[in-house]
Structures are given as C-alpha cells and as structure tokens.
Amino acid sequence: MGMQQTDEQVDIVDEEHVVGLSGAALFAALTGALAYLSIPYPLSPAPVTLQVLGVFLTATFLGAKWGGVSAVLYVQAGALGAPIFAGGGAGLGTLLGPTGGYLWSYPIAVALMGWLAYGQLGIGSPSETGTTRLVAALAAGTLVIYALGTAQMMVVSDLAIVEAIWVGAVVFFPAEAAKIAAAVAVVRSGAVPDWSAEGIASRR
C-alpha cells in the first residue's frame, strides 16, 4: 500500500513538472507574440502593446511558480537576443533602457498575481476563482509592473517623479484596465484549457 502511494505521488510530481515546463515555454512564446502588437504612444516613451495581456494570462493559467518560471524564460530569451520584446526588440540594451523596468517586473508581478489568485504556488483552476479575486490579483500585478517600470524610466530618462508617474504609468491605466477585462473574458470563455491538475483530469 505504501509503495503504491509513493508511486502515485511520484507520478503526480512528474506530471506537474511536465505540465509546468511545457506551459512555461508556451506562455513565454505567447507573451513574445503579443509584444509584436506595439503602437507608439505620444504620451509616453513606452509603447502600447498587448505584452502585458500575455503576462496576465501567464499568471492566470500557470499560477505563481510556473508562471514565474515562464516570465523568467521570456525575459532571459529576450536578453539573449530573441526579438520578443515590444515591437520585436531584444537584448540587454532594452532591459537597461528607459522601458526595461517593465520587463524586469514581469517575474515578480506574475508570481504575485498567481499567489493572490489562488493562495498557493502551484497551478490553480481559473474557473473556480471568483471574478473579483481574479481582477484584484491582476490589478495588484499591474501596480508592480508600473511601479518598477516608472522607477527605471525616471532614473534612465532623468525625469522628475511626477512626470515619470504620469508618462510611465497613469497614461496607460485605461489600456491596462481593458487588458484585465480581456484576460478575465478569456478565462470565462473557456477558450484556453485549464492547466491545473483538476482541469487535466476532467479532460481525460
């Protein structure tokens, strides 16, 4: 009996790693693809992109741990030269430039959003998470993204704090609210499969 339980626990752990790693790679690629949809924004040095929508979806479907891994993979791949940052940008120059703080923030923001949404490190089930809780988690992650993004923009571009907050954060809030709504709509539509253990079991 003890041996059977041990084998089952090993199978569950192995499956979690397979699902987590494959999900991390998939959502890192999705975030990179969405980053190509970039529009210059006259009110800020940073463009308007759908990149953050990818970050929201990563946190929502992969949770804190594997979502964080995905965000790290995304930033590392871009740093090594993969053209997956906003508008096809890449390299350390982008990470160290005025908009680099947004990119650095992604792993932290994803981990926070995943934890707030599910109260655990592992992959949670979006369908079992209330809309209010999900929106609150994504909003908290947005604040992290714009806090770090604004801080680096202020330093690199030598902006006063009020100006940096305005051009680095406030002018983007309507767009981010729309992305949060879009992420929640994707979750509620069921268009993306549930990556949690419960969701996978229900599809077998």
Short mmCIF file of N, CA and C in Angstrom, two decimals, residues 1-167:
data_model
loop_
_atom_site.label_atom_id
_atom_site.label_comp_id
_atom_site.label_asym_id
_atom_site.label_seq_id
_atom_site.Cartn_x
_atom_site.Cartn_y
_atom_site.Cartn_z
N MET A 1 0.84 -1.21 0.00
CA MET A 1 0.00 0.00 0.00
C MET A 1 0.87 1.25 0.00
N GLY A 2 1.90 1.23 0.86
CA GLY A 2 2.80 2.38 0.95
C GLY A 2 3.54 2.61 -0.35
N MET A 3 3.96 1.51 -1.02
CA MET A 3 4.66 1.63 -2.29
C MET A 3 3.74 2.21 -3.36
N GLN A 4 2.46 1.80 -3.35
CA GLN A 4 1.50 2.32 -4.33
C GLN A 4 1.30 3.81 -4.15
N GLN A 5 1.18 4.26 -2.90
CA GLN A 5 1.01 5.69 -2.63
C GLN A 5 2.23 6.48 -3.08
N THR A 6 3.42 5.92 -2.86
CA THR A 6 4.65 6.59 -3.26
C THR A 6 4.71 6.73 -4.79
N ASP A 7 4.35 5.65 -5.49
CA ASP A 7 4.34 5.70 -6.96
C ASP A 7 3.36 6.75 -7.47
N GLU A 8 2.17 6.83 -6.85
CA GLU A 8 1.17 7.80 -7.26
C GLU A 8 1.68 9.22 -7.02
N GLN A 9 2.35 9.44 -5.88
CA GLN A 9 2.88 10.77 -5.58
C GLN A 9 3.96 11.17 -6.59
N VAL A 10 4.81 10.20 -6.96
CA VAL A 10 5.85 10.47 -7.95
C VAL A 10 5.23 10.83 -9.29
N ASP A 11 4.18 10.07 -9.68
CA ASP A 11 3.50 10.35 -10.96
C ASP A 11 2.92 11.76 -10.96
N ILE A 12 2.32 12.17 -9.84
CA ILE A 12 1.72 13.50 -9.75
C ILE A 12 2.79 14.58 -9.87
N VAL A 13 3.92 14.37 -9.18
CA VAL A 13 5.02 15.34 -9.23
C VAL A 13 5.58 15.44 -10.64
N ASP A 14 5.79 14.26 -11.28
CA ASP A 14 6.33 14.25 -12.64
C ASP A 14 5.39 14.96 -13.61
N GLU A 15 4.08 14.69 -13.46
CA GLU A 15 3.10 15.32 -14.34
C GLU A 15 3.08 16.83 -14.14
N GLU A 16 3.20 17.26 -12.89
CA GLU A 16 3.21 18.70 -12.62
C GLU A 16 4.39 19.37 -13.31
N HIS A 17 5.56 18.72 -13.28
CA HIS A 17 6.73 19.31 -13.92
C HIS A 17 6.58 19.34 -15.43
N VAL A 18 6.03 18.28 -16.01
CA VAL A 18 5.83 18.25 -17.46
C VAL A 18 4.87 19.36 -17.87
N VAL A 19 3.73 19.43 -17.17
CA VAL A 19 2.73 20.45 -17.48
C VAL A 19 3.30 21.84 -17.23
N GLY A 20 3.98 22.00 -16.09
CA GLY A 20 4.51 23.32 -15.74
C GLY A 20 5.55 23.82 -16.72
N LEU A 21 6.48 22.95 -17.10
CA LEU A 21 7.55 23.36 -18.02
C LEU A 21 7.02 23.62 -19.42
N SER A 22 6.13 22.74 -19.88
CA SER A 22 5.56 22.97 -21.22
C SER A 22 4.70 24.23 -21.24
N GLY A 23 3.95 24.45 -20.16
CA GLY A 23 3.14 25.66 -20.05
C GLY A 23 4.01 26.90 -19.99
N ALA A 24 5.12 26.81 -19.25
CA ALA A 24 6.02 27.96 -19.13
C ALA A 24 6.57 28.36 -20.49
N ALA A 25 6.99 27.37 -21.28
CA ALA A 25 7.52 27.66 -22.61
C ALA A 25 6.43 28.23 -23.52
N LEU A 26 5.23 27.65 -23.45
CA LEU A 26 4.14 28.09 -24.31
C LEU A 26 3.72 29.53 -24.01
N PHE A 27 3.57 29.85 -22.74
CA PHE A 27 3.10 31.19 -22.39
C PHE A 27 4.20 32.24 -22.55
N ALA A 28 5.47 31.84 -22.44
CA ALA A 28 6.56 32.77 -22.75
C ALA A 28 6.50 33.13 -24.24
N ALA A 29 6.25 32.12 -25.08
CA ALA A 29 6.12 32.37 -26.51
C ALA A 29 4.90 33.24 -26.82
N LEU A 30 3.80 32.99 -26.11
CA LEU A 30 2.59 33.80 -26.31
C LEU A 30 2.84 35.26 -25.95
N THR A 31 3.52 35.49 -24.84
CA THR A 31 3.83 36.86 -24.43
C THR A 31 4.70 37.55 -25.48
N GLY A 32 5.67 36.81 -26.02
CA GLY A 32 6.52 37.37 -27.07
C GLY A 32 5.74 37.70 -28.32
N ALA A 33 4.79 36.83 -28.68
CA ALA A 33 3.98 37.09 -29.87
C ALA A 33 3.10 38.33 -29.68
N LEU A 34 2.51 38.46 -28.50
CA LEU A 34 1.66 39.61 -28.22
C LEU A 34 2.46 40.91 -28.16
N ALA A 35 3.75 40.81 -27.82
CA ALA A 35 4.60 42.00 -27.75
C ALA A 35 4.80 42.64 -29.12
N TYR A 36 4.61 41.86 -30.20
CA TYR A 36 4.76 42.42 -31.55
C TYR A 36 3.66 43.42 -31.89
N LEU A 37 2.53 43.29 -31.19
CA LEU A 37 1.43 44.23 -31.42
C LEU A 37 1.72 45.49 -30.61
N SER A 38 2.57 46.33 -31.15
CA SER A 38 3.08 47.50 -30.45
C SER A 38 2.74 48.78 -31.22
N ILE A 39 2.19 49.74 -30.50
CA ILE A 39 1.82 51.02 -31.11
C ILE A 39 2.53 52.16 -30.36
N PRO A 40 3.32 52.97 -31.07
CA PRO A 40 3.96 54.12 -30.39
C PRO A 40 2.90 55.00 -29.72
N TYR A 41 3.24 55.45 -28.52
CA TYR A 41 2.28 56.22 -27.73
C TYR A 41 2.85 57.62 -27.51
N PRO A 42 2.25 58.66 -28.09
CA PRO A 42 2.81 60.01 -28.00
C PRO A 42 2.89 60.56 -26.57
N LEU A 43 2.13 59.98 -25.66
CA LEU A 43 2.13 60.48 -24.28
C LEU A 43 3.20 59.85 -23.40
N SER A 44 3.98 58.89 -23.97
CA SER A 44 4.97 58.19 -23.16
C SER A 44 6.09 57.64 -24.03
N PRO A 45 7.30 57.48 -23.43
CA PRO A 45 8.39 56.80 -24.16
C PRO A 45 8.09 55.32 -24.39
N ALA A 46 7.20 54.76 -23.59
CA ALA A 46 6.85 53.34 -23.73
C ALA A 46 5.67 53.20 -24.69
N PRO A 47 5.70 52.18 -25.55
CA PRO A 47 4.58 51.98 -26.49
C PRO A 47 3.42 51.27 -25.80
N VAL A 48 2.28 51.28 -26.44
CA VAL A 48 1.15 50.47 -26.01
C VAL A 48 1.27 49.12 -26.71
N THR A 49 1.30 48.04 -25.94
CA THR A 49 1.40 46.70 -26.50
C THR A 49 0.41 45.77 -25.81
N LEU A 50 0.28 44.57 -26.37
CA LEU A 50 -0.52 43.53 -25.72
C LEU A 50 0.36 42.59 -24.89
N GLN A 51 1.60 42.98 -24.71
CA GLN A 51 2.57 42.21 -23.94
C GLN A 51 2.05 41.89 -22.54
N VAL A 52 1.49 42.89 -21.87
CA VAL A 52 1.02 42.69 -20.51
C VAL A 52 -0.18 41.75 -20.47
N LEU A 53 -0.97 41.69 -21.54
CA LEU A 53 -2.04 40.70 -21.60
C LEU A 53 -1.46 39.30 -21.50
N GLY A 54 -0.34 39.08 -22.18
CA GLY A 54 0.35 37.79 -22.07
C GLY A 54 0.80 37.51 -20.66
N VAL A 55 1.28 38.53 -19.97
CA VAL A 55 1.69 38.39 -18.58
C VAL A 55 0.49 38.03 -17.71
N PHE A 56 -0.64 38.69 -17.93
CA PHE A 56 -1.85 38.38 -17.17
C PHE A 56 -2.28 36.93 -17.38
N LEU A 57 -2.28 36.49 -18.63
CA LEU A 57 -2.70 35.12 -18.94
C LEU A 57 -1.73 34.10 -18.37
N THR A 58 -0.45 34.43 -18.37
CA THR A 58 0.56 33.54 -17.79
C THR A 58 0.28 33.32 -16.32
N ALA A 59 0.05 34.40 -15.58
CA ALA A 59 -0.23 34.28 -14.15
C ALA A 59 -1.53 33.53 -13.90
N THR A 60 -2.54 33.81 -14.71
CA THR A 60 -3.86 33.22 -14.50
C THR A 60 -3.87 31.72 -14.74
N PHE A 61 -3.19 31.27 -15.79
CA PHE A 61 -3.26 29.86 -16.14
C PHE A 61 -2.13 29.02 -15.55
N LEU A 62 -1.01 29.63 -15.19
CA LEU A 62 0.12 28.84 -14.67
C LEU A 62 0.37 29.06 -13.18
N GLY A 63 -0.24 30.08 -12.58
CA GLY A 63 -0.03 30.31 -11.16
C GLY A 63 1.31 30.95 -10.85
N ALA A 64 1.63 31.00 -9.57
CA ALA A 64 2.80 31.75 -9.10
C ALA A 64 4.13 31.12 -9.54
N LYS A 65 4.28 29.82 -9.26
CA LYS A 65 5.59 29.18 -9.52
C LYS A 65 5.87 29.04 -11.01
N TRP A 66 5.00 28.35 -11.73
CA TRP A 66 5.28 28.09 -13.13
C TRP A 66 5.06 29.32 -13.99
N GLY A 67 4.16 30.20 -13.56
CA GLY A 67 4.03 31.48 -14.24
C GLY A 67 5.29 32.31 -14.10
N GLY A 68 5.87 32.28 -12.88
CA GLY A 68 7.13 32.99 -12.66
C GLY A 68 8.25 32.44 -13.51
N VAL A 69 8.30 31.10 -13.63
CA VAL A 69 9.30 30.46 -14.50
C VAL A 69 9.12 30.92 -15.94
N SER A 70 7.88 30.97 -16.38
CA SER A 70 7.59 31.41 -17.75
C SER A 70 8.06 32.85 -17.98
N ALA A 71 7.79 33.73 -17.02
CA ALA A 71 8.20 35.13 -17.16
C ALA A 71 9.72 35.26 -17.17
N VAL A 72 10.40 34.46 -16.37
CA VAL A 72 11.87 34.47 -16.37
C VAL A 72 12.40 33.99 -17.72
N LEU A 73 11.79 32.91 -18.26
CA LEU A 73 12.20 32.42 -19.58
C LEU A 73 12.03 33.50 -20.64
N TYR A 74 10.92 34.21 -20.55
CA TYR A 74 10.64 35.27 -21.53
C TYR A 74 11.71 36.37 -21.46
N VAL A 75 12.00 36.84 -20.26
CA VAL A 75 12.99 37.92 -20.11
C VAL A 75 14.38 37.44 -20.53
N GLN A 76 14.73 36.21 -20.14
CA GLN A 76 16.05 35.68 -20.49
C GLN A 76 16.19 35.53 -22.01
N ALA A 77 15.15 35.00 -22.64
CA ALA A 77 15.22 34.81 -24.10
C ALA A 77 15.39 36.15 -24.81
N GLY A 78 14.66 37.16 -24.36
CA GLY A 78 14.80 38.48 -24.96
C GLY A 78 16.17 39.07 -24.71
N ALA A 79 16.71 38.87 -23.51
CA ALA A 79 18.03 39.38 -23.18
C ALA A 79 19.11 38.74 -24.05
N LEU A 80 18.90 37.47 -24.41
CA LEU A 80 19.89 36.75 -25.22
C LEU A 80 19.75 37.02 -26.71
N GLY A 81 18.77 37.84 -27.08
CA GLY A 81 18.67 38.25 -28.47
C GLY A 81 17.43 37.84 -29.22
N ALA A 82 16.56 37.05 -28.60
CA ALA A 82 15.31 36.70 -29.28
C ALA A 82 14.45 37.95 -29.40
N PRO A 83 13.95 38.27 -30.59
CA PRO A 83 13.21 39.52 -30.80
C PRO A 83 11.77 39.44 -30.29
N ILE A 84 11.62 39.36 -28.96
CA ILE A 84 10.30 39.12 -28.37
C ILE A 84 9.86 40.22 -27.42
N PHE A 85 10.64 41.29 -27.33
CA PHE A 85 10.19 42.43 -26.54
C PHE A 85 9.30 43.31 -27.42
N ALA A 86 8.80 44.39 -26.87
CA ALA A 86 7.84 45.24 -27.58
C ALA A 86 8.35 45.61 -28.98
N GLY A 87 7.51 45.38 -29.98
CA GLY A 87 7.87 45.74 -31.35
C GLY A 87 9.02 44.95 -31.93
N GLY A 88 9.33 43.77 -31.35
CA GLY A 88 10.44 42.96 -31.85
C GLY A 88 11.79 43.34 -31.28
N GLY A 89 11.80 44.11 -30.21
CA GLY A 89 13.06 44.50 -29.57
C GLY A 89 13.70 43.32 -28.86
N ALA A 90 14.99 43.47 -28.53
CA ALA A 90 15.72 42.40 -27.86
C ALA A 90 17.00 42.95 -27.27
N GLY A 91 17.64 42.15 -26.43
CA GLY A 91 18.98 42.47 -25.94
C GLY A 91 18.99 43.20 -24.60
N LEU A 92 20.19 43.23 -24.02
CA LEU A 92 20.37 43.89 -22.73
C LEU A 92 20.13 45.39 -22.81
N GLY A 93 20.36 45.96 -24.01
CA GLY A 93 20.13 47.39 -24.16
C GLY A 93 18.69 47.76 -23.85
N THR A 94 17.75 46.90 -24.26
CA THR A 94 16.34 47.15 -23.96
C THR A 94 16.08 47.03 -22.47
N LEU A 95 16.66 46.02 -21.84
CA LEU A 95 16.45 45.81 -20.41
C LEU A 95 17.04 46.93 -19.56
N LEU A 96 18.09 47.55 -20.08
CA LEU A 96 18.74 48.63 -19.33
C LEU A 96 18.26 50.01 -19.76
N GLY A 97 17.40 50.05 -20.76
CA GLY A 97 16.89 51.32 -21.27
C GLY A 97 15.73 51.85 -20.45
N PRO A 98 15.11 52.92 -20.91
CA PRO A 98 14.04 53.56 -20.14
C PRO A 98 12.82 52.69 -19.90
N THR A 99 12.57 51.71 -20.77
CA THR A 99 11.39 50.86 -20.58
C THR A 99 11.74 49.49 -20.00
N GLY A 100 12.98 49.29 -19.64
CA GLY A 100 13.41 47.99 -19.14
C GLY A 100 12.80 47.58 -17.82
N GLY A 101 12.43 48.55 -16.99
CA GLY A 101 11.86 48.22 -15.69
C GLY A 101 10.57 47.43 -15.79
N TYR A 102 9.80 47.69 -16.84
CA TYR A 102 8.57 46.91 -17.03
C TYR A 102 8.91 45.43 -17.23
N LEU A 103 9.94 45.17 -18.02
CA LEU A 103 10.34 43.79 -18.30
C LEU A 103 10.87 43.10 -17.05
N TRP A 104 11.71 43.79 -16.29
CA TRP A 104 12.25 43.21 -15.06
C TRP A 104 11.13 42.85 -14.08
N SER A 105 10.05 43.59 -14.15
CA SER A 105 8.97 43.40 -13.18
C SER A 105 8.14 42.15 -13.44
N TYR A 106 8.18 41.63 -14.65
CA TYR A 106 7.24 40.57 -15.02
C TYR A 106 7.31 39.33 -14.11
N PRO A 107 8.49 38.77 -13.83
CA PRO A 107 8.51 37.59 -12.95
C PRO A 107 7.92 37.88 -11.57
N ILE A 108 8.22 39.05 -11.02
CA ILE A 108 7.69 39.41 -9.70
C ILE A 108 6.18 39.57 -9.77
N ALA A 109 5.71 40.29 -10.78
CA ALA A 109 4.28 40.54 -10.92
C ALA A 109 3.50 39.26 -11.14
N VAL A 110 4.03 38.37 -11.99
CA VAL A 110 3.35 37.10 -12.26
C VAL A 110 3.25 36.25 -11.00
N ALA A 111 4.35 36.16 -10.26
CA ALA A 111 4.33 35.38 -9.02
C ALA A 111 3.31 35.95 -8.03
N LEU A 112 3.27 37.27 -7.92
CA LEU A 112 2.31 37.89 -7.02
C LEU A 112 0.87 37.63 -7.47
N MET A 113 0.60 37.82 -8.76
CA MET A 113 -0.75 37.61 -9.26
C MET A 113 -1.21 36.16 -9.08
N GLY A 114 -0.32 35.22 -9.37
CA GLY A 114 -0.66 33.81 -9.20
C GLY A 114 -0.97 33.46 -7.76
N TRP A 115 -0.17 34.01 -6.85
CA TRP A 115 -0.38 33.76 -5.42
C TRP A 115 -1.69 34.38 -4.95
N LEU A 116 -1.95 35.61 -5.34
CA LEU A 116 -3.18 36.27 -4.90
C LEU A 116 -4.42 35.61 -5.49
N ALA A 117 -4.31 35.12 -6.70
CA ALA A 117 -5.47 34.50 -7.36
C ALA A 117 -5.83 33.15 -6.75
N TYR A 118 -4.79 32.38 -6.33
CA TYR A 118 -5.06 31.00 -5.91
C TYR A 118 -4.63 30.69 -4.48
N GLY A 119 -3.86 31.57 -3.85
CA GLY A 119 -3.42 31.31 -2.48
C GLY A 119 -2.46 30.16 -2.36
N GLN A 120 -1.75 29.86 -3.44
CA GLN A 120 -0.78 28.77 -3.45
C GLN A 120 0.25 29.04 -4.54
N LEU A 121 1.34 28.26 -4.50
CA LEU A 121 2.38 28.44 -5.50
C LEU A 121 2.08 27.70 -6.79
N GLY A 122 1.36 26.58 -6.68
CA GLY A 122 1.10 25.74 -7.85
C GLY A 122 0.05 26.31 -8.78
N ILE A 123 -0.27 25.51 -9.81
CA ILE A 123 -1.24 25.92 -10.81
C ILE A 123 -2.65 25.78 -10.24
N GLY A 124 -3.40 26.86 -10.26
CA GLY A 124 -4.77 26.84 -9.77
C GLY A 124 -5.77 26.71 -10.91
N SER A 125 -7.03 26.60 -10.55
CA SER A 125 -8.09 26.46 -11.54
C SER A 125 -8.81 27.79 -11.71
N PRO A 126 -8.64 28.48 -12.83
CA PRO A 126 -9.27 29.78 -13.03
C PRO A 126 -10.79 29.74 -12.92
N SER A 127 -11.38 28.62 -13.38
CA SER A 127 -12.84 28.53 -13.36
C SER A 127 -13.40 28.49 -11.95
N GLU A 128 -12.56 28.14 -10.98
CA GLU A 128 -13.01 28.06 -9.59
C GLU A 128 -12.63 29.30 -8.79
N THR A 129 -12.05 30.29 -9.46
CA THR A 129 -11.66 31.54 -8.80
C THR A 129 -12.67 32.62 -9.16
N GLY A 130 -13.16 33.33 -8.15
CA GLY A 130 -14.14 34.37 -8.39
C GLY A 130 -13.58 35.51 -9.22
N THR A 131 -14.45 36.15 -9.97
CA THR A 131 -14.02 37.25 -10.84
C THR A 131 -13.42 38.40 -10.05
N THR A 132 -14.02 38.73 -8.91
CA THR A 132 -13.49 39.83 -8.10
C THR A 132 -12.07 39.55 -7.63
N ARG A 133 -11.84 38.32 -7.17
CA ARG A 133 -10.49 37.96 -6.72
C ARG A 133 -9.49 37.99 -7.87
N LEU A 134 -9.92 37.49 -9.03
CA LEU A 134 -9.03 37.47 -10.18
C LEU A 134 -8.68 38.89 -10.63
N VAL A 135 -9.67 39.76 -10.69
CA VAL A 135 -9.43 41.15 -11.09
C VAL A 135 -8.50 41.84 -10.08
N ALA A 136 -8.73 41.60 -8.79
CA ALA A 136 -7.88 42.21 -7.75
C ALA A 136 -6.43 41.74 -7.89
N ALA A 137 -6.24 40.44 -8.20
CA ALA A 137 -4.89 39.91 -8.37
C ALA A 137 -4.19 40.55 -9.56
N LEU A 138 -4.91 40.68 -10.67
CA LEU A 138 -4.31 41.29 -11.87
C LEU A 138 -4.04 42.77 -11.65
N ALA A 139 -4.91 43.44 -10.92
CA ALA A 139 -4.68 44.86 -10.62
C ALA A 139 -3.44 45.04 -9.75
N ALA A 140 -3.26 44.16 -8.78
CA ALA A 140 -2.07 44.24 -7.92
C ALA A 140 -0.80 44.03 -8.73
N GLY A 141 -0.84 43.07 -9.66
CA GLY A 141 0.32 42.85 -10.53
C GLY A 141 0.60 44.04 -11.42
N THR A 142 -0.46 44.68 -11.88
CA THR A 142 -0.30 45.88 -12.71
C THR A 142 0.44 46.98 -11.95
N LEU A 143 0.11 47.15 -10.68
CA LEU A 143 0.77 48.16 -9.87
C LEU A 143 2.27 47.85 -9.73
N VAL A 144 2.60 46.58 -9.58
CA VAL A 144 4.02 46.19 -9.50
C VAL A 144 4.73 46.51 -10.81
N ILE A 145 4.11 46.15 -11.93
CA ILE A 145 4.71 46.40 -13.24
C ILE A 145 4.99 47.89 -13.43
N TYR A 146 4.01 48.72 -13.11
CA TYR A 146 4.18 50.15 -13.35
C TYR A 146 5.03 50.83 -12.30
N ALA A 147 5.09 50.29 -11.11
CA ALA A 147 5.98 50.86 -10.10
C ALA A 147 7.44 50.68 -10.53
N LEU A 148 7.79 49.46 -10.93
CA LEU A 148 9.18 49.20 -11.35
C LEU A 148 9.48 49.84 -12.70
N GLY A 149 8.51 49.81 -13.59
CA GLY A 149 8.72 50.44 -14.89
C GLY A 149 8.93 51.93 -14.78
N THR A 150 8.13 52.57 -13.95
CA THR A 150 8.26 54.02 -13.76
C THR A 150 9.57 54.37 -13.07
N ALA A 151 9.97 53.55 -12.11
CA ALA A 151 11.21 53.84 -11.38
C ALA A 151 12.41 53.83 -12.32
N GLN A 152 12.50 52.82 -13.20
CA GLN A 152 13.64 52.77 -14.11
C GLN A 152 13.55 53.89 -15.15
N MET A 153 12.35 54.18 -15.64
CA MET A 153 12.20 55.26 -16.59
C MET A 153 12.64 56.59 -15.99
N MET A 154 12.30 56.81 -14.73
CA MET A 154 12.66 58.05 -14.05
C MET A 154 14.19 58.20 -13.96
N VAL A 155 14.86 57.10 -13.62
CA VAL A 155 16.32 57.14 -13.46
C VAL A 155 17.02 57.27 -14.81
N VAL A 156 16.65 56.41 -15.77
CA VAL A 156 17.34 56.38 -17.06
C VAL A 156 17.07 57.64 -17.87
N SER A 157 15.82 58.12 -17.83
CA SER A 157 15.46 59.29 -18.62
C SER A 157 15.59 60.60 -17.85
N ASP A 158 16.02 60.51 -16.60
CA ASP A 158 16.23 61.69 -15.76
C ASP A 158 14.95 62.54 -15.68
N LEU A 159 13.85 61.88 -15.30
CA LEU A 159 12.58 62.57 -15.19
C LEU A 159 12.27 62.88 -13.73
N ALA A 160 11.54 63.95 -13.51
CA ALA A 160 11.03 64.23 -12.17
C ALA A 160 10.00 63.16 -11.83
N ILE A 161 9.81 62.89 -10.54
CA ILE A 161 8.95 61.78 -10.14
C ILE A 161 7.52 61.95 -10.62
N VAL A 162 6.99 63.17 -10.57
CA VAL A 162 5.61 63.39 -11.01
C VAL A 162 5.48 63.12 -12.51
N GLU A 163 6.44 63.62 -13.28
CA GLU A 163 6.41 63.39 -14.73
C GLU A 163 6.55 61.91 -15.04
N ALA A 164 7.45 61.22 -14.31
CA ALA A 164 7.67 59.79 -14.55
C ALA A 164 6.41 58.99 -14.26
N ILE A 165 5.73 59.32 -13.18
CA ILE A 165 4.50 58.61 -12.84
C ILE A 165 3.43 58.85 -13.91
N TRP A 166 3.40 60.07 -14.43
CA TRP A 166 2.39 60.39 -15.45
C TRP A 166 2.66 59.65 -16.75
N VAL A 167 3.89 59.82 -17.30
CA VAL A 167 4.19 59.23 -18.61
C VAL A 167 4.50 57.74 -18.52
#
